[in-house]
XYZ file of C-alpha atoms in Angstrom:
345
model
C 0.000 0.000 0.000
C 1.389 4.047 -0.809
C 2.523 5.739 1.956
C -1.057 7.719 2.049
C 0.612 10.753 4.652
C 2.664 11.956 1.535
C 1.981 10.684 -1.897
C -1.002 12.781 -2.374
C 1.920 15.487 -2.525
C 3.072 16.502 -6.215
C 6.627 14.196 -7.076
C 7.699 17.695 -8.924
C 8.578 21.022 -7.298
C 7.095 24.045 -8.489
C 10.048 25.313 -10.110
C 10.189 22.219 -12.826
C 6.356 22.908 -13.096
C 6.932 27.056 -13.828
C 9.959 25.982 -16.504
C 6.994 23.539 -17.750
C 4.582 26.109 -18.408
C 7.275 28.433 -19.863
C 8.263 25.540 -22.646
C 4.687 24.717 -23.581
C 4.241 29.132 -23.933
C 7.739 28.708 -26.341
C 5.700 25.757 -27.926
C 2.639 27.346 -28.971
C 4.860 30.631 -29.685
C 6.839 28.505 -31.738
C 4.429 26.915 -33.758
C 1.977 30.157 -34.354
C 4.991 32.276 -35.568
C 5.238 29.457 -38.246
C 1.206 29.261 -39.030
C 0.201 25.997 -37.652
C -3.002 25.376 -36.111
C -3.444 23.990 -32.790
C -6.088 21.380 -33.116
C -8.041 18.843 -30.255
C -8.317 14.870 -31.356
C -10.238 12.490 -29.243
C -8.620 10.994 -26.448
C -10.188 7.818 -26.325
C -11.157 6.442 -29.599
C -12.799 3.344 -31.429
C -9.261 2.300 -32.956
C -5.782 2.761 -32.888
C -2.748 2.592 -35.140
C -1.346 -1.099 -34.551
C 2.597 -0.876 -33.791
C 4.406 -4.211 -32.648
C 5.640 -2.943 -29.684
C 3.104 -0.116 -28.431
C 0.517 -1.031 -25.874
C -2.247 1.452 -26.071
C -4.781 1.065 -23.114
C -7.957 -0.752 -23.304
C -11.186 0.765 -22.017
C -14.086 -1.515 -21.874
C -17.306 1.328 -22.178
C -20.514 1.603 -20.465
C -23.569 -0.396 -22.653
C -25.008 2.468 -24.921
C -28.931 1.591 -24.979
C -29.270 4.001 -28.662
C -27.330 0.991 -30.282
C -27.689 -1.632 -28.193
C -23.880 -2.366 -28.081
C -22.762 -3.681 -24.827
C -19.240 -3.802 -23.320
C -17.465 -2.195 -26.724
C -13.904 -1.546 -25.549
C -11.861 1.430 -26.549
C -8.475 2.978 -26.887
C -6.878 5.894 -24.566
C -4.698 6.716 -27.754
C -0.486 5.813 -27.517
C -0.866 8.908 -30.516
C -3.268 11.273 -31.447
C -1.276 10.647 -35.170
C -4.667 8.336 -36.600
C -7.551 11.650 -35.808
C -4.785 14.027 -37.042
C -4.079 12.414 -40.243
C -7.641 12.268 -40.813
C -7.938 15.991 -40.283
C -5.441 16.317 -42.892
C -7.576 14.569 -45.591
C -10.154 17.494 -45.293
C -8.222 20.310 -45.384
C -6.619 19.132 -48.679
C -10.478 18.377 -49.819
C -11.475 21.891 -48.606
C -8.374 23.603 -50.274
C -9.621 22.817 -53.682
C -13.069 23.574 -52.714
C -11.972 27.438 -51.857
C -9.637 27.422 -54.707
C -6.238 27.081 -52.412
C -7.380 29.144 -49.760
C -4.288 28.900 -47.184
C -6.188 30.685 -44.118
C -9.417 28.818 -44.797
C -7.848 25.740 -44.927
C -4.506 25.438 -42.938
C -1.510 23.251 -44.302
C 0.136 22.957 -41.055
C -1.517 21.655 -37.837
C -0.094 20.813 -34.337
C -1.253 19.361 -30.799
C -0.289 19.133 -27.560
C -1.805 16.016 -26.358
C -1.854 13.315 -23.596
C -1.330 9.835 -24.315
C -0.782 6.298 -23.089
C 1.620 3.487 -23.222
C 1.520 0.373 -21.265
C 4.173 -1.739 -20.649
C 6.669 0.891 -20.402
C 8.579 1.338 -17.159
C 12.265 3.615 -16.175
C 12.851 6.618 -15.453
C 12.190 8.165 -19.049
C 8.569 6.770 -18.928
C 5.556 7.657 -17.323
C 1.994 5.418 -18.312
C 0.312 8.953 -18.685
C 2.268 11.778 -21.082
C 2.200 14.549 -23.057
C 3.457 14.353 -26.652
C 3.385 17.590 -28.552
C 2.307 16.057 -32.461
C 2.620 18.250 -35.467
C 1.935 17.500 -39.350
C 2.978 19.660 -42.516
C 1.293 19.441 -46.015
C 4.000 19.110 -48.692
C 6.788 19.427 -46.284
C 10.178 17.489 -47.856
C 11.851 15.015 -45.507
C 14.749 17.476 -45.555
C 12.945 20.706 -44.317
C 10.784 18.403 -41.623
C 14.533 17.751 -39.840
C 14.996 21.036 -40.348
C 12.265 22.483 -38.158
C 12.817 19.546 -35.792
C 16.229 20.988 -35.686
C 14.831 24.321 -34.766
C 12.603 23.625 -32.475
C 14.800 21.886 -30.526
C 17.545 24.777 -30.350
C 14.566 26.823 -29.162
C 13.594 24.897 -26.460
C 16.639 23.632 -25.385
C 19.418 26.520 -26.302
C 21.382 24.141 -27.764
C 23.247 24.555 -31.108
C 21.630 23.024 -35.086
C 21.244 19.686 -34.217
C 23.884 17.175 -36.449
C 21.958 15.098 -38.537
C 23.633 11.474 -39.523
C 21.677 8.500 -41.026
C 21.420 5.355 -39.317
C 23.563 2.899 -41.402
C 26.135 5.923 -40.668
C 26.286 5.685 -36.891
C 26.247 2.354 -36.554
C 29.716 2.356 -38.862
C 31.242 5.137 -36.815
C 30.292 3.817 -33.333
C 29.758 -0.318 -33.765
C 31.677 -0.999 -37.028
C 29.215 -2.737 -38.728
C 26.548 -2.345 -41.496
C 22.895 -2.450 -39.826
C 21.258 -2.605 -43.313
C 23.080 -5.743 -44.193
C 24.620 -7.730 -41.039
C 22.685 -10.866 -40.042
C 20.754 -11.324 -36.890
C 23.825 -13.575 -35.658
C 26.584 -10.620 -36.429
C 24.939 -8.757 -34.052
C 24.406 -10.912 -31.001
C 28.309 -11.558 -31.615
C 29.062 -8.006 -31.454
C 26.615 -7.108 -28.520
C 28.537 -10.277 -26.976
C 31.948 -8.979 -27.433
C 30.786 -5.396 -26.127
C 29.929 -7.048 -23.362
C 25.928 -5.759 -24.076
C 23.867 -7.865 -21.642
C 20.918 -8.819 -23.710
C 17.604 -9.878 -22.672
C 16.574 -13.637 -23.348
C 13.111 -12.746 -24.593
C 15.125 -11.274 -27.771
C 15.322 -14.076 -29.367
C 16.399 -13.899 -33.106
C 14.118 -10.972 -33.799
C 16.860 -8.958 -36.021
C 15.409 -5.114 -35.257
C 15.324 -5.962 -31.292
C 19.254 -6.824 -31.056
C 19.754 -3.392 -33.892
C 17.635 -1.899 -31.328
C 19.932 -2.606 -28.279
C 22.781 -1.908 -30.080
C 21.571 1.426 -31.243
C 20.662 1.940 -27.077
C 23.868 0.775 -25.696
C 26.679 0.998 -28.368
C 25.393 4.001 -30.563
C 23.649 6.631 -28.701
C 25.780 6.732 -25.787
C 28.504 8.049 -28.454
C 26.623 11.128 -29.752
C 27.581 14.247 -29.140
C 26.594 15.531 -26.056
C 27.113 19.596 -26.581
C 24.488 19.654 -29.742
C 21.459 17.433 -30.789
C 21.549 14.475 -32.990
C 18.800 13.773 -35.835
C 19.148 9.938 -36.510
C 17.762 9.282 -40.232
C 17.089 6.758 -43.186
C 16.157 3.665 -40.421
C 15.860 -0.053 -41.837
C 12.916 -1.356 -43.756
C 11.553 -3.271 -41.413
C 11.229 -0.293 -39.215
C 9.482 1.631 -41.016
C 5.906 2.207 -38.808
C 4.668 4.742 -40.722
C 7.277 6.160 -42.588
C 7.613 5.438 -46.596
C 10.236 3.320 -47.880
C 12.462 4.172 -50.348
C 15.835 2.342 -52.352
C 18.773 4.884 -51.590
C 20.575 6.096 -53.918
C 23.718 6.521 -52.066
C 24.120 2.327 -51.300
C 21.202 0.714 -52.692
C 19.357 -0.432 -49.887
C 15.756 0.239 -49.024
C 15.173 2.253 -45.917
C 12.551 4.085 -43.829
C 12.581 8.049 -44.120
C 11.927 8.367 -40.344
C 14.008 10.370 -37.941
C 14.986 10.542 -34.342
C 16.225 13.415 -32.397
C 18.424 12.312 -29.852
C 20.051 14.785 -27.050
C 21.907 14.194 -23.698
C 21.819 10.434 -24.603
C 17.696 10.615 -24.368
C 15.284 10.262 -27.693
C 13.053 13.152 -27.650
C 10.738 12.845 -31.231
C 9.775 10.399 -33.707
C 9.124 11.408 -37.157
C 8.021 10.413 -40.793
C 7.774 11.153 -44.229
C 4.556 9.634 -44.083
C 3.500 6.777 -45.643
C 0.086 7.354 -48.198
C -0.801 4.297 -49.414
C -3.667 2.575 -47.155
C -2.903 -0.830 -48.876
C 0.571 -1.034 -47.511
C -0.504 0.133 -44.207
C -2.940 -2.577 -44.110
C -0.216 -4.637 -45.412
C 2.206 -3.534 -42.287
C -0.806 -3.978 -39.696
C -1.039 -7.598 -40.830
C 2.323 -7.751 -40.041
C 2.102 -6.079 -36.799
C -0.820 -7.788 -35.749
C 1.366 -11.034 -36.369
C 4.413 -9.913 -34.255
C 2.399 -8.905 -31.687
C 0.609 -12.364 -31.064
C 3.733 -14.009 -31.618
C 5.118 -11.938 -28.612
C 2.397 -13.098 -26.504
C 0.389 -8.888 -26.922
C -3.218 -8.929 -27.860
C -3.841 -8.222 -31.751
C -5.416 -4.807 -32.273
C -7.920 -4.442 -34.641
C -7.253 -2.106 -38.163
C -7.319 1.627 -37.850
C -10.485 1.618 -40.154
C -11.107 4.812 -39.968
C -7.431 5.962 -40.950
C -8.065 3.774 -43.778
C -10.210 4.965 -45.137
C -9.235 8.353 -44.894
C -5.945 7.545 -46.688
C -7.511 5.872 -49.439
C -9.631 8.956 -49.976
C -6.301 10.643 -50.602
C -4.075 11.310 -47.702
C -1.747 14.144 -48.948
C 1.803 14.415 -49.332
C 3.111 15.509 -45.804
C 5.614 14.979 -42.842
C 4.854 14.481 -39.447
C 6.358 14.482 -36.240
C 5.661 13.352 -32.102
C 7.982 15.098 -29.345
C 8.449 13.854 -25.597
C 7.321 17.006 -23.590
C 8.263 15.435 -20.217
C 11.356 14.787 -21.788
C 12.103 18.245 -22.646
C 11.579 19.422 -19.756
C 13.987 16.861 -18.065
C 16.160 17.973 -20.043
C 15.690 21.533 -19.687
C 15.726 20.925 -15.733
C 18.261 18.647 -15.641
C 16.137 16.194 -13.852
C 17.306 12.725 -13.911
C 13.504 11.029 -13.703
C 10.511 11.962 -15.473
C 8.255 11.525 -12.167
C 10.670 14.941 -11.177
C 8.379 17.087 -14.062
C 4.771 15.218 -13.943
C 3.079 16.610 -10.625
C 1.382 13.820 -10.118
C 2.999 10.507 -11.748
C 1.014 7.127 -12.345
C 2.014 5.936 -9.090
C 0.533 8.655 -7.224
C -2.146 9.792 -9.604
């Protein structure tokens, strides 16, 4: 049982709180200087985006008598990405309708969010936390690192962030070629590096790239700027769109990391269109998942069908705001900038 005489007291003091409040102001400043629109998604939802590794939580609902549906479960969303992207999909519609029409329809939208992960734990993770999601309508992968880049700086006063593709930092750091070594290469090199590996790993090839990437890679960044981490494998893609690079020939997801003080801080894609591959890459999901012993999700209809109405070309990307500010306040666990942390909520 909690120690009831003092967890109902806030785990953060009120000057991590204040710097809190003064980051999100920076936020919004940030993003209205550069026209986005801050929009509201639904918290809980009929569907999520199935990921192989993300636990969103399940909420079983109250029987509705106007349908007669009884004990319907729902998601508290891991992402308000799925609502967004549907968003998206009408403001393209309603730009042709007012013949391009920037301020009636916007081409940039952002949110500051909750959200909710189980099966997370450490002191970088909270069940309950606040992502700050943004998408931009014809954005190039290049210019979406770019504003990551910026944003960062201005939260953070840190310099441009370096930006270095994944197959490039695992040369430098590990000495070997993630797009191409076999699952065995890298259990011998996490061996040798004396990585302790968890036995549940298995031979599942993007959970020992994973570790590496954790315990050989990251730690080597630099620690006086950011680091944008680009062009991930294939196979972990998500959302992102695959493409053959030019440079070596492989195929590999435009999605990028931003990395600083050895802590990822935001996710982001050059997002994938085409609803058939999606559905394609839930399958797949769906499919990991049971083989891990997680309960299959079902499709993100709804997202669907908004993409095969015509989801257009954009880039999007989810930040860490507890993260930030741990950053920022040079806390060393997230429960020191949530007031009130699962534990004691």
């Amino acid at each position: 049982m909690p120690d009831s005489a003092s967890d109902w007291k806030p785990s953060a003091s009120w000057r991590k709180l204040r710097r809190r409040a003064e980051l999100l102001r920076q936020l919004r400043a940030f993003f209205a200087e550069r026209d986005f629109l801050e929009v509201e998604t639904p918290l809980l939802s009929s569907e999520t985006v199935v990921e192989a590794h993300i636990d969103p939580l399940a909420v079983t609902l109250p029987d509705d008598p106007r349908d007669g549906q009884r004990g319907r479960t729902g998601w508290l969303q891991a992402s308000p990405e799925a609502a967004m992207k549907r968003l998206l999909v009408t403001a393209a519609e309603e730009a042709e309708e007012e013949g391009g029409d920037e301020e009636a329809t916007p081409r940039n939208i952002y949110q500051i969010a909750r959200a909710f992960r189980g099966g997370e734990a450490g002191r970088h993770h909270n069940l309950e936390f606040t992502l700050v999601e943004w998408y931009c309508i014809g954005q190039s992968y290049d210019d979406a690192m770019t504003l990551l880049s910026d944003l960062a700086s201005k939260l953070l006063g840190m310099p441009a962030a370096e930006r270095v593709t994944y197959r490039e930092a695992f040369l430098a750091h590990a000495e070997i070629d993630p797009l191409t070594a076999e699952t065995q290469e890298l259990v011998a090199l996490a061996t040798a590096s004396g990585v302790a590996a968890p036995p549940a790993l298995g031979d599942d090839r993007d959970a020992w790239l994973d570790l590496l990437l954790t315990e050989l890679v990251v730690p080597r960044f630099a620690r006086e700027r950011p680091t944008i981490l680009c062009d991930y494998p294939a196979t972990q893609a998500a959302l992102a769109r695959v493409e053959i690079d030019e440079g070596h020939g492989h195929a590999v997801a435009r999605r990028f990391e931003l990395f600083a003080g050895g802590v990822e801080l935001a996710n982001g894609y050059w997002e994938l269109l085409d609803a058939d591959e999606l559905r394609g890459r839930t399958a797949t999901a769906n499919a990991l998942r049971k083989a891990d012993g997680r309960m299959e999700l079902p499709p993100p209809e709804r997202l669907l069908a908004a993409m095969e109405s015509g989801l257009p070309a954009c880039c999007g990307c989810a930040l860490g705001l507890d993260r930030v500010v741990m950053l920022a306040t040079e806390a060393t666990s997230i429960d020191e900038v949530i007031a009130f942390p699962h534990e004691r909520a």
